[in-house]
mmCIF file of C-alpha atoms in Angstrom:
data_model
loop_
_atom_site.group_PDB
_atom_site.id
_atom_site.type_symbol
_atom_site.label_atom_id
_atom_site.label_comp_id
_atom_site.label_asym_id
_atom_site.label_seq_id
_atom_site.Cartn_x
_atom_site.Cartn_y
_atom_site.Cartn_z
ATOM 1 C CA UNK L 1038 28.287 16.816 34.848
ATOM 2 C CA UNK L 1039 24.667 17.017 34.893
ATOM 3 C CA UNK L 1040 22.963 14.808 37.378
ATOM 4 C CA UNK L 1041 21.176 12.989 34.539
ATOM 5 C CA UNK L 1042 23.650 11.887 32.332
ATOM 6 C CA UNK L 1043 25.802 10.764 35.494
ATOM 7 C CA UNK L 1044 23.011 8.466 36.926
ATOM 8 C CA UNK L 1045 22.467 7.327 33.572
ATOM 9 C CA UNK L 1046 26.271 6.657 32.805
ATOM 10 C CA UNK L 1047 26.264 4.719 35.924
ATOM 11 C CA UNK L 1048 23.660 2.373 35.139
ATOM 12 C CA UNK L 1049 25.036 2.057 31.669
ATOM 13 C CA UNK L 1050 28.463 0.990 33.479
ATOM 14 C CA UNK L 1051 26.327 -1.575 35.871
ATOM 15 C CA UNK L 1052 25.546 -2.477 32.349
ATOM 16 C CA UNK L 1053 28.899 -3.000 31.211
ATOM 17 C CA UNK L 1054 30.017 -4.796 34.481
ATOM 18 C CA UNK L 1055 30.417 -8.451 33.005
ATOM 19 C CA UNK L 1056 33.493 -9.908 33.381
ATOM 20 C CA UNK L 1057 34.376 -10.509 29.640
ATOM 21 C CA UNK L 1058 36.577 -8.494 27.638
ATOM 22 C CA UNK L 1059 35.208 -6.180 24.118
ATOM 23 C CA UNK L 1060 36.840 -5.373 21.618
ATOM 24 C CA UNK L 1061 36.487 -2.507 19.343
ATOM 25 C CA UNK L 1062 33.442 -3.519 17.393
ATOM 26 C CA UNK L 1063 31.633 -4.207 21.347
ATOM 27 C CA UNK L 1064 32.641 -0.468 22.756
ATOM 28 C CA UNK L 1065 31.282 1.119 18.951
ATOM 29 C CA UNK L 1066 27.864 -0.542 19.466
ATOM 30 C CA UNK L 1067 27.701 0.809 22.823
ATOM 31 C CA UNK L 1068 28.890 4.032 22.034
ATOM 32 C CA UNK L 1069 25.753 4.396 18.941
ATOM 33 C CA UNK L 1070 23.109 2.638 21.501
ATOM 34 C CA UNK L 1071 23.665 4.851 24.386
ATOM 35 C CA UNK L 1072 24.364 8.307 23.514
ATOM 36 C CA UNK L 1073 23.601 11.124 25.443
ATOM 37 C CA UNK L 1074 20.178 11.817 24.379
ATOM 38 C CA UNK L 1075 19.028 7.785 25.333
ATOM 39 C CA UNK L 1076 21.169 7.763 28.163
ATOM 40 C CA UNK L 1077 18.624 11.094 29.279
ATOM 41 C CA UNK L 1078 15.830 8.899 27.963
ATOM 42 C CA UNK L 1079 16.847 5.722 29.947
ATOM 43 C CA UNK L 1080 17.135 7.967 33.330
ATOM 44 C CA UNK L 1081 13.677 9.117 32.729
ATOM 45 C CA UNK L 1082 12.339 6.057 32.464
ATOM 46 C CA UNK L 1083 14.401 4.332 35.350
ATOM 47 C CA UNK L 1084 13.280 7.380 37.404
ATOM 48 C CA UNK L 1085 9.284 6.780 36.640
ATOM 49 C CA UNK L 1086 10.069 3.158 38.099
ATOM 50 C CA UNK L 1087 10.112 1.415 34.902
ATOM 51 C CA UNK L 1088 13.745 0.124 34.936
ATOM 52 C CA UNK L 1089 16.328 -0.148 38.000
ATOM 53 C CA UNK L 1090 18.785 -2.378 36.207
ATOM 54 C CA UNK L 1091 19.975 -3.548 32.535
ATOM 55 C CA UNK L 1092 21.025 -6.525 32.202
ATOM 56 C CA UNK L 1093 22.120 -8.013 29.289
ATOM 57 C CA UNK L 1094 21.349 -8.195 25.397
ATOM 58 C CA UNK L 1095 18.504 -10.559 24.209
ATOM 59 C CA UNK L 1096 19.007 -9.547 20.579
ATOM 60 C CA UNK L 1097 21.030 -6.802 18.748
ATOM 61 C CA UNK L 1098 20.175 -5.852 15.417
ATOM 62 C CA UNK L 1099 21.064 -2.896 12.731
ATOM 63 C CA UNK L 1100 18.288 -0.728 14.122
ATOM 64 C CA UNK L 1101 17.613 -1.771 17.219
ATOM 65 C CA UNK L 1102 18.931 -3.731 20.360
ATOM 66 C CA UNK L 1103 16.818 -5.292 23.310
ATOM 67 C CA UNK L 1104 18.541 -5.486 26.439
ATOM 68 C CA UNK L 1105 16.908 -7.211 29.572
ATOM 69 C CA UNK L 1106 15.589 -4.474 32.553
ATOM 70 C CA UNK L 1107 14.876 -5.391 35.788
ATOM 71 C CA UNK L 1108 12.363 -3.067 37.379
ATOM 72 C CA UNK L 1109 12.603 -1.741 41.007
ATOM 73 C CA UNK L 1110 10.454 -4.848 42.110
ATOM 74 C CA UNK L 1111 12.819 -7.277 40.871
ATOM 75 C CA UNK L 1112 10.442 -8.576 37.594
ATOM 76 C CA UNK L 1113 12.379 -8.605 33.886
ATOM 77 C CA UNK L 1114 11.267 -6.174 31.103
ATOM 78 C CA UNK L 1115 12.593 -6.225 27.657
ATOM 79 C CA UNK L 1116 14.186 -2.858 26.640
ATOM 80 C CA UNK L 1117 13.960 -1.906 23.162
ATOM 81 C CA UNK L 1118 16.598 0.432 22.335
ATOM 82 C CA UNK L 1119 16.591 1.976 18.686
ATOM 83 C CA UNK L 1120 19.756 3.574 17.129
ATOM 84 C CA UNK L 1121 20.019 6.648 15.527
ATOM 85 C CA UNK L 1122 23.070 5.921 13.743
ATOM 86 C CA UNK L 1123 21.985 2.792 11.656
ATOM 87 C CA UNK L 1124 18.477 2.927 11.239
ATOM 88 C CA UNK L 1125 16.666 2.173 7.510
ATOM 89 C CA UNK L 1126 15.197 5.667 7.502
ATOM 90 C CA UNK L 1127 13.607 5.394 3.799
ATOM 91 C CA UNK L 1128 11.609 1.812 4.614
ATOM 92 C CA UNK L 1129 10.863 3.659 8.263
ATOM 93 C CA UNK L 1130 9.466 7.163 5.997
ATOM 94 C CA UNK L 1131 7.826 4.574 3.477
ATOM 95 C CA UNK L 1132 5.952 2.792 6.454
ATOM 96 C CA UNK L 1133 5.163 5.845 8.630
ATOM 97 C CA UNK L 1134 3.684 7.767 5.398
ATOM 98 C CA UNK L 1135 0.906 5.157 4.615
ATOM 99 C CA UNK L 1136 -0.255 5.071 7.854
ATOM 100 C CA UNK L 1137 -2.993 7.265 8.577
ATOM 101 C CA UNK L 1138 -2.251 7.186 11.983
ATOM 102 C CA UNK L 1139 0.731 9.408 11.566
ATOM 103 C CA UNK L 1140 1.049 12.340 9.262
ATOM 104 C CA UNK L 1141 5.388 12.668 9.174
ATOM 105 C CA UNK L 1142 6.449 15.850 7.262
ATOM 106 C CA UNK L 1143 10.180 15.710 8.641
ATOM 107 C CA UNK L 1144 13.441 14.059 7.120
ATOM 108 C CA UNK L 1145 14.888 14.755 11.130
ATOM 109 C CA UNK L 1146 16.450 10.970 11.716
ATOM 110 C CA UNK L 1147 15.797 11.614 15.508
ATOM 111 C CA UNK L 1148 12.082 12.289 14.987
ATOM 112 C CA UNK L 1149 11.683 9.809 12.781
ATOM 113 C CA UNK L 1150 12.952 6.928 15.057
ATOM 114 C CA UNK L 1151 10.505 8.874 17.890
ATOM 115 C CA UNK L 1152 7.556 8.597 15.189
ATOM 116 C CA UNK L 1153 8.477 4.566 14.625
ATOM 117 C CA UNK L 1154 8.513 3.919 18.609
ATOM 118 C CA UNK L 1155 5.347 5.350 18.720
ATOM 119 C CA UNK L 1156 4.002 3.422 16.095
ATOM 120 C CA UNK L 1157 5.755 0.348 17.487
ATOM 121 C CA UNK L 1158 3.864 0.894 20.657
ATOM 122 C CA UNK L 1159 0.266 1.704 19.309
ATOM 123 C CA UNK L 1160 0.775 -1.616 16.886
ATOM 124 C CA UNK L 1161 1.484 -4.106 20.152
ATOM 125 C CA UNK L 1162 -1.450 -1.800 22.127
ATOM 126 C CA UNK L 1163 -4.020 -3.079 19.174
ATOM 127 C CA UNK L 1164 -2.671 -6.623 19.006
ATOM 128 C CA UNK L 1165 -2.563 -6.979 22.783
ATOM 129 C CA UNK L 1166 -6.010 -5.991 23.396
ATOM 130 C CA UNK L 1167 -7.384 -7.782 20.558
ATOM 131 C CA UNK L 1168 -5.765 -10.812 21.857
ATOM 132 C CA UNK L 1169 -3.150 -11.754 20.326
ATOM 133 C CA UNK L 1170 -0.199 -13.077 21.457
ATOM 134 C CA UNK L 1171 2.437 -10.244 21.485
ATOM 135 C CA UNK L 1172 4.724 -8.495 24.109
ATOM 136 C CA UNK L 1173 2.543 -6.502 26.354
ATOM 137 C CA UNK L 1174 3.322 -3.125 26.041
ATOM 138 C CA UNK L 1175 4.391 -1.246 28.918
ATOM 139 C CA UNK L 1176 5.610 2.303 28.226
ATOM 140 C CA UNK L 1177 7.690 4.117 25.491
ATOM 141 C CA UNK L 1178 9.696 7.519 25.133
ATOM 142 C CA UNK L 1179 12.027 9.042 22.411
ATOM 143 C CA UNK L 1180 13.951 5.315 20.879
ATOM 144 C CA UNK L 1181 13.549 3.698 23.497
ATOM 145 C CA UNK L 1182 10.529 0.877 24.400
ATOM 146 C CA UNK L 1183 9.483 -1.020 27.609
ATOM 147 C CA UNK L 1184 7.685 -3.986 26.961
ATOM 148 C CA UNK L 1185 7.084 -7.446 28.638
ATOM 149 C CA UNK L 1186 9.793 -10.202 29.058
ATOM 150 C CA UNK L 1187 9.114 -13.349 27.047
ATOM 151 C CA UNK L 1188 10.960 -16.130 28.648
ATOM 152 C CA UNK L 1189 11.403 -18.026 31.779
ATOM 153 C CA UNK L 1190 11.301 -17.031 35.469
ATOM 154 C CA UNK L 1191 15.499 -17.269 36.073
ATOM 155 C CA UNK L 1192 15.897 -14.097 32.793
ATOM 156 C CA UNK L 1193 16.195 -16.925 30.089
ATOM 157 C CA UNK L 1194 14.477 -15.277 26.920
ATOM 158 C CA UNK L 1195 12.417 -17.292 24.349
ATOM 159 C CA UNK L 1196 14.079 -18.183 21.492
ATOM 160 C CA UNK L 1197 12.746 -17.466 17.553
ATOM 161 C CA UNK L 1198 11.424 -20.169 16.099
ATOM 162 C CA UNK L 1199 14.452 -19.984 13.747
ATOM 163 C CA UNK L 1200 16.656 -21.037 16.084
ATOM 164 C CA UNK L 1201 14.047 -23.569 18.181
ATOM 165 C CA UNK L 1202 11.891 -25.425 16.164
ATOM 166 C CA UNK L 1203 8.217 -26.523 17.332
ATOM 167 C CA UNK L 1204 8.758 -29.953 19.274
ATOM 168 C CA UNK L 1205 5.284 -30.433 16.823
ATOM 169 C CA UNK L 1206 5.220 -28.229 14.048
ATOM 170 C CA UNK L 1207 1.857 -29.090 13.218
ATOM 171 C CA UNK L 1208 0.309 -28.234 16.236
ATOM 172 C CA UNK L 1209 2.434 -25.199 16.783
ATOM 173 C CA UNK L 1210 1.441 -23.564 12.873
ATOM 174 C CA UNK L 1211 -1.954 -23.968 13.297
ATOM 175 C CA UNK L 1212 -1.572 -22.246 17.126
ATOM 176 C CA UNK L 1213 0.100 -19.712 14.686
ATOM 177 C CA UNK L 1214 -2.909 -19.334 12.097
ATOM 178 C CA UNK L 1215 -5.169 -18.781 14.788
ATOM 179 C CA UNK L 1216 -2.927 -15.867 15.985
ATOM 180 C CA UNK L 1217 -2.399 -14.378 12.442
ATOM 181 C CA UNK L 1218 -6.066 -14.517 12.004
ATOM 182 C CA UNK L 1219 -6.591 -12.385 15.189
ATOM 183 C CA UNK L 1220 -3.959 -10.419 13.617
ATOM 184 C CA UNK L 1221 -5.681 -9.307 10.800
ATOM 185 C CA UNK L 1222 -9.096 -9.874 11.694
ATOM 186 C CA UNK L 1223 -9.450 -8.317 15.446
ATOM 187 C CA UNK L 1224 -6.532 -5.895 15.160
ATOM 188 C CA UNK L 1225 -6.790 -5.352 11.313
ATOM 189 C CA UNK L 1226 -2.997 -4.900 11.311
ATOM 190 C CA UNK L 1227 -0.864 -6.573 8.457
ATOM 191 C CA UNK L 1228 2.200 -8.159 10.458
ATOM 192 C CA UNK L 1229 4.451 -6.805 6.702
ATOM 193 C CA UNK L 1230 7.809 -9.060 8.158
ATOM 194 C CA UNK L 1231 6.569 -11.682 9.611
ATOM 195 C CA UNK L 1232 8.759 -14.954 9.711
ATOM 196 C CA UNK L 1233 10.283 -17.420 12.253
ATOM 197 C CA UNK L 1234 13.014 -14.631 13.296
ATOM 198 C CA UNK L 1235 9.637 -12.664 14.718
ATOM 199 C CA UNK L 1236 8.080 -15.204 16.073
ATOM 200 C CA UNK L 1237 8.473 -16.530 19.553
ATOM 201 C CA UNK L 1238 9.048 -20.141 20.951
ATOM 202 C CA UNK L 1239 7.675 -20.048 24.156
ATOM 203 C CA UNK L 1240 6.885 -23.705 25.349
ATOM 204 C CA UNK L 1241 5.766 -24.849 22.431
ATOM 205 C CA UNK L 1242 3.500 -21.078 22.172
ATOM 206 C CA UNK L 1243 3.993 -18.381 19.331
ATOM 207 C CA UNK L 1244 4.387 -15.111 20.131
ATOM 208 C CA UNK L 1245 4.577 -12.799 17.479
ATOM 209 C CA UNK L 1246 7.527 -10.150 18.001
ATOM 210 C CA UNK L 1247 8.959 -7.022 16.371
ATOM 211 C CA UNK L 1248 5.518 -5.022 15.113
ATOM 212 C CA UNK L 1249 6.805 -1.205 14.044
ATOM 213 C CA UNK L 1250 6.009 -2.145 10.346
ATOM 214 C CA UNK L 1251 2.923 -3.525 11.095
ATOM 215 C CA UNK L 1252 0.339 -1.626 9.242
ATOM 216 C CA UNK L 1253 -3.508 -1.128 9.509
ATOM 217 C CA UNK L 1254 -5.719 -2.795 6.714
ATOM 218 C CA UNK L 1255 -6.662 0.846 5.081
ATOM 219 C CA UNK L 1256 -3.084 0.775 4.696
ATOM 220 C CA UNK L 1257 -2.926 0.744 0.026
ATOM 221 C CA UNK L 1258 -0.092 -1.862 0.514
ATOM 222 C CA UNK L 1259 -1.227 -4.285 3.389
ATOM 223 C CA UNK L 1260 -2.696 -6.800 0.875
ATOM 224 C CA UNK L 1261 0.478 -7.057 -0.502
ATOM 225 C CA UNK L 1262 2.393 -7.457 2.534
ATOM 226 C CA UNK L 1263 0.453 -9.948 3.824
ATOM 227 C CA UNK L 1264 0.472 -11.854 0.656
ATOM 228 C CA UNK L 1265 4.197 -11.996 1.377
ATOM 229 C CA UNK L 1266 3.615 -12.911 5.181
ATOM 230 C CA UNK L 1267 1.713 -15.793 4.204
ATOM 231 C CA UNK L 1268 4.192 -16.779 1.437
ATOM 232 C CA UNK L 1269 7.093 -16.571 3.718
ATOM 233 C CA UNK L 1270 5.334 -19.064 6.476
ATOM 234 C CA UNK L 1271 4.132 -21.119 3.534
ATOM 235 C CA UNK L 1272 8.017 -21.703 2.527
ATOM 236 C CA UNK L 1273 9.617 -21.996 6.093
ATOM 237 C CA UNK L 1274 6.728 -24.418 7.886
ATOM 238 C CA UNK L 1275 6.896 -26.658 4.272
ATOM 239 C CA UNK L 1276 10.686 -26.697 5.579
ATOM 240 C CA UNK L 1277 9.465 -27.734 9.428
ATOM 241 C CA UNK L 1278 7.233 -30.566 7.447
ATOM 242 C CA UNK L 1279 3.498 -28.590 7.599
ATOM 243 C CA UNK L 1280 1.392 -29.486 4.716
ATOM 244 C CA UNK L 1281 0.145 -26.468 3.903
ATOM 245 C CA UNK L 1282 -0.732 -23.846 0.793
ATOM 246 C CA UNK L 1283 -0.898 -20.008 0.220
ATOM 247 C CA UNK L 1284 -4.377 -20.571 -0.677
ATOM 248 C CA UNK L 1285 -5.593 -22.638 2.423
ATOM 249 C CA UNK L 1286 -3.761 -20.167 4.708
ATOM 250 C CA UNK L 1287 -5.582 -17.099 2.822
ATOM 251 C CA UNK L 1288 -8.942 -18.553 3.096
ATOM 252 C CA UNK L 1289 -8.516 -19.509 6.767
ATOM 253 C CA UNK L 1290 -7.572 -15.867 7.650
ATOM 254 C CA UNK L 1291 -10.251 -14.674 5.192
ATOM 255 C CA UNK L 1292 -8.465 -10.833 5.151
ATOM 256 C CA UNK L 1293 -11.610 -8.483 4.552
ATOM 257 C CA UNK L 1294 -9.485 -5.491 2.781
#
């Protein structure tokens, strides 16, 4: 066996070491995350020092999971892993096609996924140094990206605002406008899904999450898609108890298309 694929296959078994049992639907997921090419991927990166260890799942999802890392130097990463298998390849061609960053002339599934990494990475690159509260990025390479562990010091990820509320939702949307107007404004990225599944909980801090549609303002549908961003946070902070409007929201971020 090559040397690779048999370092990799052991870390995907340190992986795999809890002591719980799976069932069928468990060993299929891990059989479409970590094929052979990823497993090559993941040795690459553990081998540049990026990763030592994975360590769990922080979120699975039809295109991608995120798996805690641990690095050499004992400090948690998240590990994005795409999958080839169940990936939306037409909204992933519609996104990469608009975006004059990228110029995709392939229906290849594999180099799609590569392409949407990429852009994944360059989208939290922008946010991050315009100052916005994202994942730092860290490092990316075929499906797979490294980027910075949101959560506590004992591994304990932050939880989506969908599943833990702002203690003051007030306080916590307009912490939220100010971030969305970097968004736009510093980055001139359109967020295109944002909602309280990508957005971050930590200690009573947003942190916008999950960025690979994201789309620069040139972009002919990013007006749209942030009129739906704002909509959606319109309907799900009414919800939480914000008094607040479409057209108070749009004015505060003041888009300049």
């Amino acid at each position: 066996m090559d040397r690779k694929i048999a370092k990799a296959d052991k870390a995907h078994e340190k992986l795999h070491s809890q002591k719980r049992k799976k069932d069928s639907s468990d060993r299929k997921v891990g059989n479409e995350i970590f094929d052979k090419l990823t497993l090559e991927t993941l040795y690459k990166l553990a081998n540049q020092g990026h990763i030592d260890v994975l360590n769990g799942a922080i979120s699975t999802g039809k295109e991608a999971n995120v798996l805690t890392g641990i690095t050499d130097d004992e400090k948690f990463v998240a590990v994005k892993i795409y999958r080839i298998a169940t990936s939306d390849f037409k909204k992933m061609d519609y996104y990469l096609k608009g975006d004059p960053r990228f110029n995709i002339k392939t229906k290849n599934k594999r180099k799609i996924i590569y392409s949407w990494v990429t852009k994944e990475f360059k989208n939290l690159t922008r946010l991050y140094n315009a100052g916005v509260n994202v994942p730092e990025p860290i490092t990316s390479a075929n499906n797979v990206l490294i980027i910075e562990f949101i959560g506590d010091e004992n591994g304990n990820p932050a939880q989506p605002v969908k599943n833990q509320p702002p203690q003051n939702p007030d306080e916590f949307f307009n912490k939220l406008l100010v971030q969305l107007k970097l968004f736009v404004n510093e980055a001139k990225l359109v967020h295109g899904d944002l909602s309280n599944y990508n957005i971050l909980n930590l200690n009573e801090e947003p942190v916008i999450i999950d960025v690979s549609q994201s789309v620069v303002l040139d972009n002919p549908i990013s007006k749209e898609l942030l009129e739906r961003d704002i909509n959606t946070l319109v309907r799900e902070y009414t919800k939480l108890g914000v008094k607040t409007s479409f057209d108070e929201i749009w004015e505060y971020v003041n888009p300049k298309f």
